Amino acid sequence: MKISKQIKDNRTLNHLTQKDLGDLLNVSDKTISSWENGRTYPDISLIIKLSELFNLSLDDFLKEDNTMIKKIDVDLKLKNIYKYLLFGLIITLIGIAIFLNMYQYRNQWVDRFNPLMKMDVGYVTLPTDVSYNGGKEYNETSKDVQIPDPYKNMIVLDSPFGDVTRLTFQGGQSPKNKNYAMVQHKGLYVKSIAFLSWEAIPLAYRENMEKKYVPSDDEFSSNHFKRIFTN
């Protein structure tokens, strides 16, 4: 017997309207009508509820309805697939979160797209002159293209409390009397810089910065550390 007829016959036998049955199953009477007309089928959880409601075993309830039995088999297999996919997705997301958390301040490209990190704004004292093309002085008479070297291992003050990050970034030669920069960065990724005069830097930061550029040394092996600067 088709499950559509089983539902209709047992509903009638139990003196239930389509609305009554729908209320018991938390579905609409139109859904019950669709089941009874064979347009749609209830899912496995509702089939179990129907068998319990009509006091029938699942074997009796689904007897001779091969189409429904095949559908249930497919549904169960799909649910198992979805379960494994969901489990795999959760494990993958956890792995990515652990990787992003452990790999902070190690690679600028990872930091750039790391949603666990926030964008910081810091201030830095720059050298008054930069080199070009890998350490050469600027030659006004040269016809070759002269590309400014990046500012390397610059100690950027991220807060007035002495939180700093050692950064390397492009910027070119600073304007005269503006050999300071406001640096917007996310970990090691530098989004933008703006050249400033000493007076344009907030006083709370100036109190912990060197007014004259001091080349960074190799004393600090970490990319992210704390240090208090004094004038």
Coordinates of N, CA and C in Angstrom, one line a residue:
M1 N 0.8 -1.2 0.0 CA 0.0 0.0 0.0 C 0.9 1.2 0.0
K2 N 0.6 2.2 -0.8 CA 1.3 3.4 -0.9 C 1.2 4.2 0.4
I3 N 2.3 4.9 0.8 CA 2.3 5.6 2.0 C 1.2 6.7 2.0
S4 N 0.9 7.3 0.8 CA -0.1 8.3 0.7 C -1.5 7.8 1.2
K5 N -1.8 6.5 0.8 CA -3.0 5.9 1.2 C -3.0 5.5 2.6
Q6 N -1.8 5.1 3.1 CA -1.7 4.7 4.5 C -2.0 6.0 5.4
I7 N -1.4 7.1 5.0 CA -1.7 8.3 5.8 C -3.1 8.7 5.8
K8 N -3.8 8.7 4.6 CA -5.2 9.0 4.5 C -6.1 8.1 5.3
D9 N -5.8 6.7 5.1 CA -6.7 5.7 5.7 C -6.6 5.8 7.2
N10 N -5.3 5.9 7.7 CA -5.1 6.0 9.2 C -5.6 7.3 9.8
R11 N -5.5 8.3 9.0 CA -6.0 9.6 9.5 C -7.5 9.5 9.7
T12 N -8.2 9.0 8.7 CA -9.6 8.8 8.7 C -10.0 7.8 9.9
L13 N -9.3 6.7 10.0 CA -9.6 5.8 11.0 C -9.5 6.4 12.4
N14 N -8.6 7.3 12.6 CA -8.4 8.0 13.9 C -9.3 9.3 14.0
H15 N -10.2 9.4 13.1 CA -11.1 10.6 13.1 C -10.4 11.9 13.2
L16 N -9.4 12.1 12.3 CA -8.6 13.3 12.3 C -8.8 14.0 11.0
T17 N -9.0 15.3 11.0 CA -9.0 16.1 9.8 C -7.6 16.3 9.3
Q18 N -7.4 16.8 8.1 CA -6.1 17.2 7.7 C -5.4 18.2 8.6
K19 N -6.3 19.2 9.0 CA -5.8 20.2 9.9 C -5.4 19.6 11.3
D20 N -6.2 18.7 11.8 CA -5.9 18.1 13.1 C -4.5 17.4 13.0
L21 N -4.3 16.6 11.9 CA -3.1 15.9 11.8 C -1.9 16.8 11.6
G22 N -2.1 17.9 10.8 CA -1.1 18.9 10.6 C -0.7 19.5 11.9
D23 N -1.7 19.8 12.8 CA -1.4 20.5 14.1 C -0.5 19.5 14.9
L24 N -0.8 18.2 14.9 CA 0.0 17.3 15.7 C 1.4 17.1 15.2
L25 N 1.6 17.4 13.9 CA 3.0 17.2 13.3 C 3.7 18.6 13.1
N26 N 3.0 19.7 13.4 CA 3.5 21.0 13.2 C 3.8 21.3 11.7
V27 N 2.8 20.9 10.9 CA 2.9 21.2 9.5 C 1.5 21.7 9.1
S28 N 1.3 22.2 7.9 CA 0.0 22.8 7.5 C -0.9 21.7 6.9
D29 N -2.2 22.0 6.9 CA -3.1 21.0 6.3 C -2.8 20.8 4.8
K30 N -2.2 21.8 4.1 CA -1.9 21.7 2.7 C -0.8 20.7 2.5
T31 N 0.2 20.6 3.5 CA 1.2 19.6 3.5 C 0.6 18.2 3.6
I32 N -0.3 18.0 4.5 CA -1.0 16.7 4.7 C -1.7 16.3 3.4
S33 N -2.4 17.3 2.8 CA -3.1 17.0 1.5 C -2.1 16.6 0.4
S34 N -0.9 17.3 0.4 CA 0.1 16.9 -0.6 C 0.6 15.5 -0.4
W35 N 0.8 15.1 0.8 CA 1.2 13.7 1.1 C 0.1 12.7 0.7
E36 N -1.1 13.0 1.0 CA -2.2 12.1 0.7 C -2.5 11.9 -0.8
N37 N -2.1 13.0 -1.6 CA -2.3 12.9 -3.0 C -1.0 12.4 -3.7
G38 N 0.0 12.1 -3.0 CA 1.2 11.6 -3.6 C 2.1 12.6 -4.3
R39 N 1.8 13.9 -4.1 CA 2.7 14.9 -4.7 C 4.0 15.1 -4.0
T40 N 4.0 14.9 -2.7 CA 5.2 15.0 -1.9 C 5.2 13.9 -0.9
Y41 N 6.4 13.7 -0.3 CA 6.5 12.7 0.8 C 7.0 13.3 2.1
P42 N 6.6 12.8 3.2 CA 7.2 13.3 4.5 C 8.6 12.8 4.6
D43 N 9.4 13.6 5.4 CA 10.8 13.1 5.6 C 10.8 12.0 6.7
I44 N 12.0 11.5 6.9 CA 12.1 10.3 7.8 C 11.7 10.6 9.2
S45 N 11.9 11.8 9.7 CA 11.5 12.1 11.1 C 10.0 12.2 11.2
L46 N 9.3 12.7 10.2 CA 7.9 12.8 10.2 C 7.2 11.4 10.0
I47 N 7.9 10.6 9.2 CA 7.4 9.2 9.0 C 7.4 8.5 10.3
I48 N 8.5 8.6 11.1 CA 8.6 8.0 12.4 C 7.4 8.5 13.3
K49 N 7.2 9.9 13.3 CA 6.1 10.4 14.1 C 4.8 9.9 13.7
L50 N 4.6 9.8 12.4 CA 3.3 9.2 11.8 C 3.1 7.8 12.3
S51 N 4.1 7.0 12.2 CA 4.0 5.6 12.6 C 3.7 5.5 14.1
E52 N 4.3 6.3 14.9 CA 4.0 6.4 16.4 C 2.6 6.8 16.6
L53 N 2.1 7.8 15.9 CA 0.8 8.4 16.1 C -0.3 7.4 15.7
F54 N 0.0 6.7 14.6 CA -1.0 5.7 14.2 C -0.8 4.3 14.8
N55 N 0.2 4.2 15.7 CA 0.4 3.0 16.4 C 0.8 1.8 15.5
L56 N 1.6 2.1 14.5 CA 2.1 1.2 13.5 C 3.6 1.0 13.5
S57 N 4.1 -0.2 13.2 CA 5.5 -0.3 13.1 C 5.9 0.3 11.7
L58 N 7.2 0.7 11.6 CA 7.7 1.2 10.4 C 7.5 0.2 9.2
D59 N 7.7 -1.1 9.5 CA 7.5 -2.1 8.5 C 6.1 -2.1 8.0
D60 N 5.1 -2.0 8.9 CA 3.7 -2.0 8.4 C 3.4 -0.7 7.7
F61 N 3.9 0.3 8.2 CA 3.6 1.7 7.7 C 4.1 1.8 6.2
L62 N 5.3 1.2 6.0 CA 5.9 1.4 4.7 C 5.8 0.2 3.8
K63 N 5.1 -0.8 4.2 CA 4.9 -2.1 3.5 C 4.4 -1.8 2.0
E64 N 5.1 -2.4 1.1 CA 4.8 -2.4 -0.3 C 5.0 -1.0 -1.0
D65 N 5.5 0.0 -0.3 CA 5.8 1.3 -0.9 C 7.3 1.3 -1.2
N66 N 7.7 0.7 -2.3 CA 9.1 0.6 -2.6 C 9.7 2.0 -2.9
T67 N 8.9 2.8 -3.5 CA 9.3 4.2 -3.9 C 9.7 4.9 -2.6
M68 N 8.9 4.8 -1.6 CA 9.2 5.5 -0.3 C 10.4 4.9 0.4
I69 N 10.5 3.6 0.3 CA 11.6 2.9 1.0 C 12.9 3.4 0.3
K70 N 12.9 3.5 -1.0 CA 14.1 4.0 -1.7 C 14.4 5.4 -1.4
K71 N 13.4 6.2 -1.2 CA 13.6 7.6 -0.9 C 14.2 7.7 0.5
I72 N 13.7 7.0 1.4 CA 14.3 7.0 2.8 C 15.7 6.6 2.8
D73 N 16.0 5.5 2.0 CA 17.4 5.1 1.9 C 18.3 6.2 1.3
V74 N 17.8 6.9 0.3 CA 18.6 8.0 -0.3 C 18.8 9.1 0.8
D75 N 17.7 9.4 1.4 CA 17.7 10.5 2.4 C 18.7 10.2 3.5
L76 N 18.8 8.9 4.0 CA 19.7 8.6 5.1 C 21.1 8.7 4.6
K77 N 21.4 8.2 3.3 CA 22.7 8.3 2.8 C 23.2 9.8 2.7
L78 N 22.2 10.6 2.2 CA 22.6 12.0 2.0 C 22.8 12.7 3.4
K79 N 22.0 12.3 4.4 CA 22.3 12.9 5.7 C 23.6 12.5 6.3
N80 N 24.0 11.2 6.0 CA 25.4 10.8 6.4 C 26.5 11.6 5.7
I81 N 26.2 11.8 4.4 CA 27.2 12.6 3.6 C 27.3 14.0 4.2
Y82 N 26.1 14.6 4.4 CA 26.1 16.0 4.9 C 26.8 16.1 6.3
K83 N 26.5 15.0 7.1 CA 27.1 15.0 8.4 C 28.7 15.0 8.3
Y84 N 29.2 14.1 7.4 CA 30.7 14.1 7.3 C 31.2 15.3 6.7
L85 N 30.4 15.9 5.7 CA 30.9 17.2 5.1 C 30.9 18.3 6.2
L86 N 29.9 18.3 7.0 CA 29.8 19.3 8.1 C 31.0 19.2 9.1
F87 N 31.2 17.9 9.4 CA 32.3 17.6 10.3 C 33.6 18.0 9.7
G88 N 33.8 17.7 8.4 CA 35.0 18.1 7.8 C 35.2 19.6 7.7
L89 N 34.1 20.3 7.4 CA 34.1 21.8 7.4 C 34.5 22.4 8.7
I90 N 33.9 21.8 9.8 CA 34.2 22.3 11.1 C 35.7 22.2 11.5
I91 N 36.2 21.0 11.1 CA 37.6 20.7 11.4 C 38.5 21.6 10.6
T92 N 38.1 21.9 9.3 CA 38.9 22.8 8.5 C 38.9 24.2 9.0
L93 N 37.7 24.7 9.4 CA 37.6 26.0 10.0 C 38.5 26.2 11.3
I94 N 38.4 25.1 12.1 CA 39.2 25.1 13.3 C 40.7 25.2 13.0
G95 N 41.1 24.4 12.0 CA 42.5 24.4 11.6 C 42.9 25.7 11.0
I96 N 42.1 26.3 10.2 CA 42.4 27.7 9.7 C 42.5 28.7 10.8
A97 N 41.6 28.6 11.8 CA 41.6 29.6 12.9 C 42.9 29.4 13.7
I98 N 43.3 28.1 13.9 CA 44.6 27.9 14.7 C 45.8 28.4 13.9
F99 N 45.8 28.1 12.6 CA 46.9 28.6 11.7 C 47.0 30.1 11.8
L100 N 45.8 30.8 11.6 CA 45.8 32.3 11.6 C 46.3 32.8 12.9
N101 N 45.9 32.2 14.0 CA 46.2 32.7 15.3 C 47.7 32.5 15.6
M102 N 48.3 31.3 15.1 CA 49.7 31.0 15.4 C 50.6 31.8 14.4
Y103 N 50.1 32.1 13.2 CA 51.0 32.6 12.2 C 50.9 34.2 12.1
Q104 N 50.4 34.8 13.1 CA 50.4 36.3 13.1 C 51.8 36.8 13.2
Y105 N 52.0 38.0 12.5 CA 53.3 38.7 12.5 C 54.4 37.9 12.0
R106 N 54.1 37.0 11.0 CA 55.2 36.2 10.4 C 55.2 36.4 8.9
N107 N 54.0 36.8 8.3 CA 54.0 37.0 6.9 C 52.9 38.0 6.6
Q108 N 53.3 39.0 5.8 CA 52.4 40.2 5.5 C 51.2 39.8 4.8
W109 N 51.3 38.8 3.9 CA 50.1 38.3 3.1 C 49.1 37.6 4.0
V110 N 49.6 36.8 4.9 CA 48.7 36.1 5.8 C 48.0 37.2 6.7
D111 N 48.8 38.1 7.2 CA 48.2 39.2 8.1 C 47.2 40.0 7.4
R112 N 47.4 40.3 6.1 CA 46.5 41.1 5.3 C 45.1 40.5 5.3
F113 N 45.0 39.2 5.2 CA 43.7 38.6 5.0 C 43.2 37.9 6.3
N114 N 44.0 38.1 7.4 CA 43.6 37.5 8.7 C 42.5 38.2 9.4
P115 N 41.3 37.6 9.4 CA 40.1 38.2 10.1 C 40.3 38.3 11.6
L116 N 41.2 37.6 12.2 CA 41.4 37.7 13.6 C 42.2 38.9 14.0
M117 N 42.8 39.6 13.1 CA 43.6 40.8 13.4 C 42.9 42.1 13.1
K118 N 43.3 43.1 13.9 CA 42.7 44.4 13.6 C 43.7 45.3 13.0
M119 N 43.2 46.4 12.3 CA 44.1 47.4 11.7 C 44.6 48.4 12.8
D120 N 45.9 48.6 12.9 CA 46.5 49.5 13.8 C 47.0 50.7 13.1
V121 N 47.2 51.8 13.9 CA 47.8 53.0 13.4 C 48.9 53.4 14.3
G122 N 50.1 53.5 13.8 CA 51.3 53.8 14.6 C 52.1 55.0 14.0
Y123 N 53.1 55.4 14.7 CA 54.0 56.5 14.3 C 55.4 56.0 14.3
V124 N 56.2 56.5 13.4 CA 57.6 56.1 13.3 C 58.5 57.3 12.9
T125 N 59.7 57.3 13.4 CA 60.8 58.2 13.0 C 61.5 57.6 11.8
L126 N 61.6 58.3 10.7 CA 62.3 57.8 9.5 C 63.6 58.5 9.3
P127 N 64.5 57.8 8.5 CA 65.8 58.5 8.2 C 65.5 59.6 7.2
T128 N 66.3 60.7 7.3 CA 66.1 61.8 6.5 C 66.4 61.6 5.0
D129 N 67.2 60.6 4.7 CA 67.5 60.2 3.4 C 67.4 58.7 3.1
V130 N 66.9 58.4 1.9 CA 66.8 57.0 1.6 C 67.8 56.6 0.5
S131 N 68.1 55.4 0.4 CA 69.0 54.9 -0.7 C 68.1 54.4 -1.9
Y132 N 68.8 54.2 -3.0 CA 68.1 53.8 -4.2 C 68.7 52.6 -4.9
N133 N 67.9 51.8 -5.5 CA 68.4 50.7 -6.3 C 69.3 49.8 -5.5
G134 N 68.9 49.4 -4.3 CA 69.7 48.5 -3.5 C 70.9 49.1 -2.8
G135 N 70.7 50.3 -2.2 CA 71.8 50.9 -1.4 C 72.6 52.0 -2.0
K136 N 72.2 52.4 -3.2 CA 73.0 53.5 -3.8 C 72.4 54.9 -3.5
E137 N 73.3 55.9 -3.5 CA 72.8 57.3 -3.3 C 72.1 57.8 -4.6
Y138 N 71.2 58.7 -4.4 CA 70.5 59.2 -5.5 C 71.5 60.0 -6.4
N139 N 71.4 59.8 -7.7 CA 72.3 60.5 -8.7 C 71.5 61.3 -9.6
E140 N 71.6 62.6 -9.4 CA 70.8 63.6 -10.2 C 71.1 63.6 -11.7
T141 N 72.3 63.1 -12.0 CA 72.7 63.1 -13.4 C 72.5 61.8 -14.1
S142 N 72.1 60.8 -13.4 CA 71.9 59.5 -14.0 C 70.6 59.5 -14.8
K143 N 70.6 58.8 -15.9 CA 69.5 58.6 -16.8 C 68.7 57.3 -16.5
D144 N 69.3 56.5 -15.6 CA 68.7 55.2 -15.3 C 67.5 55.5 -14.3
V145 N 66.5 54.6 -14.3 CA 65.4 54.7 -13.3 C 66.0 54.4 -11.9
Q146 N 65.7 55.3 -11.0 CA 66.2 55.1 -9.6 C 65.0 54.9 -8.7
I147 N 64.9 53.7 -8.2 CA 63.8 53.3 -7.3 C 64.2 53.4 -5.9
P148 N 63.4 54.1 -5.1 CA 63.8 54.2 -3.6 C 63.7 52.8 -3.0
D149 N 64.7 52.5 -2.1 CA 64.7 51.3 -1.4 C 63.6 51.4 -0.3
P150 N 63.1 50.2 0.2 CA 62.1 50.3 1.2 C 62.7 50.6 2.6
Y151 N 61.9 51.1 3.5 CA 62.3 51.4 4.8 C 62.3 50.0 5.5
K152 N 63.4 49.6 6.0 CA 63.5 48.2 6.5 C 63.6 48.2 8.1
N153 N 62.9 47.3 8.7 CA 62.9 47.1 10.1 C 62.7 48.3 10.9
M154 N 61.7 49.1 10.5 CA 61.3 50.3 11.2 C 60.5 50.0 12.4
I155 N 60.8 50.6 13.5 CA 60.1 50.4 14.8 C 59.0 51.4 14.9
V156 N 57.8 50.9 14.7 CA 56.6 51.7 14.6 C 55.9 51.6 16.0
L157 N 55.6 52.8 16.6 CA 55.0 52.9 17.9 C 53.5 52.8 17.7
D158 N 52.9 51.7 18.2 CA 51.4 51.5 17.9 C 50.5 52.1 19.0
S159 N 51.1 52.5 20.1 CA 50.3 53.1 21.2 C 51.2 53.9 22.1
P160 N 50.6 54.9 22.8 CA 51.4 55.7 23.7 C 52.1 54.9 24.9
F161 N 51.7 53.7 25.0 CA 52.2 52.9 26.1 C 53.4 52.1 25.8
G162 N 53.9 52.2 24.5 CA 55.2 51.6 24.1 C 55.0 50.3 23.3
D163 N 53.8 50.0 22.9 CA 53.6 48.8 22.0 C 54.1 49.1 20.6
V164 N 55.0 48.3 20.1 CA 55.6 48.6 18.8 C 55.6 47.4 18.0
T165 N 55.7 47.6 16.7 CA 55.9 46.6 15.7 C 57.0 46.9 14.7
R166 N 57.9 45.9 14.4 CA 59.0 46.2 13.5 C 58.4 45.9 12.1
L167 N 58.5 46.9 11.2 CA 57.9 46.8 9.9 C 58.8 47.2 8.8
T168 N 58.6 46.6 7.6 CA 59.3 47.0 6.4 C 58.3 47.5 5.4
F169 N 58.5 48.6 4.8 CA 57.4 49.1 3.9 C 58.1 50.1 2.9
Q170 N 57.3 50.3 1.8 CA 57.7 51.3 0.8 C 57.2 52.7 1.1
G171 N 57.9 53.7 0.6 CA 57.4 55.0 0.9 C 58.1 56.1 0.1
G172 N 59.3 55.8 -0.2 CA 60.1 56.8 -1.0 C 60.7 57.9 0.0
Q173 N 61.4 58.8 -0.7 CA 62.0 59.9 0.1 C 61.0 60.8 0.8
S174 N 61.2 61.0 2.1 CA 60.2 61.9 2.8 C 60.5 63.3 2.4
P175 N 59.4 64.2 2.5 CA 59.6 65.6 2.2 C 60.5 66.2 3.3
K176 N 61.1 67.4 3.0 CA 61.9 68.1 4.0 C 61.1 68.4 5.2
N177 N 61.8 68.2 6.4 CA 61.2 68.4 7.7 C 59.9 67.6 8.0
K178 N 59.8 66.5 7.2 CA 58.6 65.6 7.4 C 59.1 64.1 7.4
N179 N 60.2 63.9 8.1 CA 60.8 62.6 8.2 C 60.2 61.7 9.3
Y180 N 58.9 61.8 9.4 CA 58.1 61.0 10.4 C 56.9 60.5 9.6
A181 N 56.3 59.4 10.0 CA 55.2 58.8 9.3 C 54.1 58.3 10.2
M182 N 52.9 58.4 9.8 CA 51.8 57.7 10.4 C 51.6 56.4 9.5
V183 N 51.6 55.3 10.2 CA 51.6 54.0 9.4 C 50.3 53.3 9.8
Q184 N 49.5 52.9 8.8 CA 48.3 52.1 9.0 C 48.7 50.7 8.6
H185 N 48.6 49.8 9.5 CA 49.0 48.4 9.2 C 48.2 47.4 10.0
K186 N 48.2 46.2 9.5 CA 47.6 45.0 10.1 C 48.6 44.0 10.2
G187 N 49.1 43.8 11.4 CA 50.3 42.9 11.6 C 51.5 43.5 10.8
L188 N 52.0 42.6 10.0 CA 53.2 43.0 9.1 C 52.7 43.7 7.8
Y189 N 51.4 43.6 7.5 CA 50.9 44.2 6.3 C 50.7 45.7 6.5
V190 N 51.4 46.5 5.7 CA 51.3 48.0 5.7 C 50.3 48.4 4.6
K191 N 49.2 49.0 5.1 CA 48.2 49.4 4.1 C 48.6 50.8 3.5
S192 N 49.0 51.7 4.4 CA 49.3 53.0 3.9 C 50.2 53.8 4.9
I193 N 50.9 54.8 4.4 CA 51.7 55.7 5.3 C 51.4 57.1 4.9
A194 N 51.6 58.0 5.8 CA 51.5 59.5 5.5 C 52.7 60.2 6.2
F195 N 53.4 60.9 5.5 CA 54.6 61.7 6.0 C 54.1 62.8 6.9
L196 N 54.7 63.0 8.0 CA 54.3 64.0 9.0 C 55.5 64.8 9.5
S197 N 55.2 66.0 10.0 CA 56.2 66.8 10.8 C 56.2 66.3 12.2
W198 N 57.2 66.6 13.0 CA 57.3 66.2 14.4 C 56.1 66.7 15.2
E199 N 55.7 67.9 14.9 CA 54.6 68.6 15.6 C 53.3 67.9 15.3
A200 N 53.1 67.3 14.2 CA 51.8 66.7 13.8 C 51.6 65.4 14.5
I201 N 52.6 64.8 15.2 CA 52.4 63.6 15.9 C 51.8 63.9 17.3
P202 N 50.8 63.1 17.7 CA 50.2 63.4 19.0 C 51.3 63.4 20.1
L203 N 51.1 64.3 21.1 CA 52.1 64.5 22.1 C 52.3 63.2 22.9
A204 N 51.3 62.4 23.2 CA 51.4 61.2 23.9 C 52.4 60.2 23.2
Y205 N 52.4 60.2 21.9 CA 53.3 59.4 21.1 C 54.7 60.0 21.1
R206 N 54.8 61.3 20.9 CA 56.1 61.9 20.9 C 56.9 61.7 22.1
E207 N 56.2 61.6 23.2 CA 56.9 61.4 24.5 C 57.6 60.0 24.6
N208 N 57.3 59.1 23.7 CA 57.9 57.8 23.7 C 58.6 57.4 22.4
M209 N 58.9 58.5 21.6 CA 59.6 58.3 20.4 C 60.9 59.0 20.4
E210 N 61.8 58.5 19.5 CA 63.1 59.3 19.3 C 62.8 60.3 18.3
K211 N 63.2 61.6 18.5 CA 63.0 62.6 17.5 C 64.0 62.4 16.4
K212 N 65.2 62.0 16.7 CA 66.2 61.7 15.6 C 66.2 60.2 15.3
Y213 N 66.2 59.9 14.0 CA 66.2 58.5 13.6 C 67.4 57.7 14.1
V214 N 67.1 56.6 14.7 CA 68.1 55.7 15.2 C 68.0 54.3 14.5
P215 N 69.0 53.9 13.7 CA 68.8 52.6 13.0 C 68.5 51.5 14.0
S216 N 67.6 50.6 13.6 CA 67.2 49.5 14.4 C 68.4 48.5 14.4
D217 N 68.5 47.7 15.5 CA 69.5 46.7 15.6 C 68.9 45.3 15.6
D218 N 69.7 44.3 15.8 CA 69.2 42.9 15.8 C 68.9 42.4 17.2
E219 N 68.8 43.3 18.1 CA 68.6 42.9 19.5 C 67.2 42.2 19.7
F220 N 66.3 42.6 18.9 CA 64.9 42.1 19.0 C 64.6 41.2 17.8
S221 N 64.6 39.9 18.1 CA 64.3 38.9 17.0 C 62.9 38.8 16.7
S222 N 62.0 39.1 17.6 CA 60.5 39.0 17.4 C 60.1 40.2 16.5
N223 N 59.0 40.0 15.7 CA 58.4 41.1 15.0 C 57.5 41.9 15.8
H224 N 57.0 41.4 16.9 CA 56.1 42.2 17.7 C 56.5 42.1 19.1
F225 N 56.8 43.3 19.7 CA 57.3 43.3 21.1 C 57.0 44.6 21.7
K226 N 57.3 44.8 23.0 CA 57.1 46.1 23.7 C 58.4 46.7 24.1
R227 N 58.5 48.0 23.9 CA 59.7 48.7 24.3 C 59.3 50.2 24.6
I228 N 59.8 50.8 25.6 CA 59.6 52.2 25.9 C 60.8 53.0 25.4
F229 N 60.5 54.0 24.5 CA 61.5 54.9 24.0 C 61.6 56.1 24.8
T230 N 62.7 56.6 25.0 CA 62.9 57.9 25.8 C 63.7 58.8 25.0
N231 N 63.4 60.1 25.1 CA 64.2 61.1 24.4 C 65.6 61.4 25.1

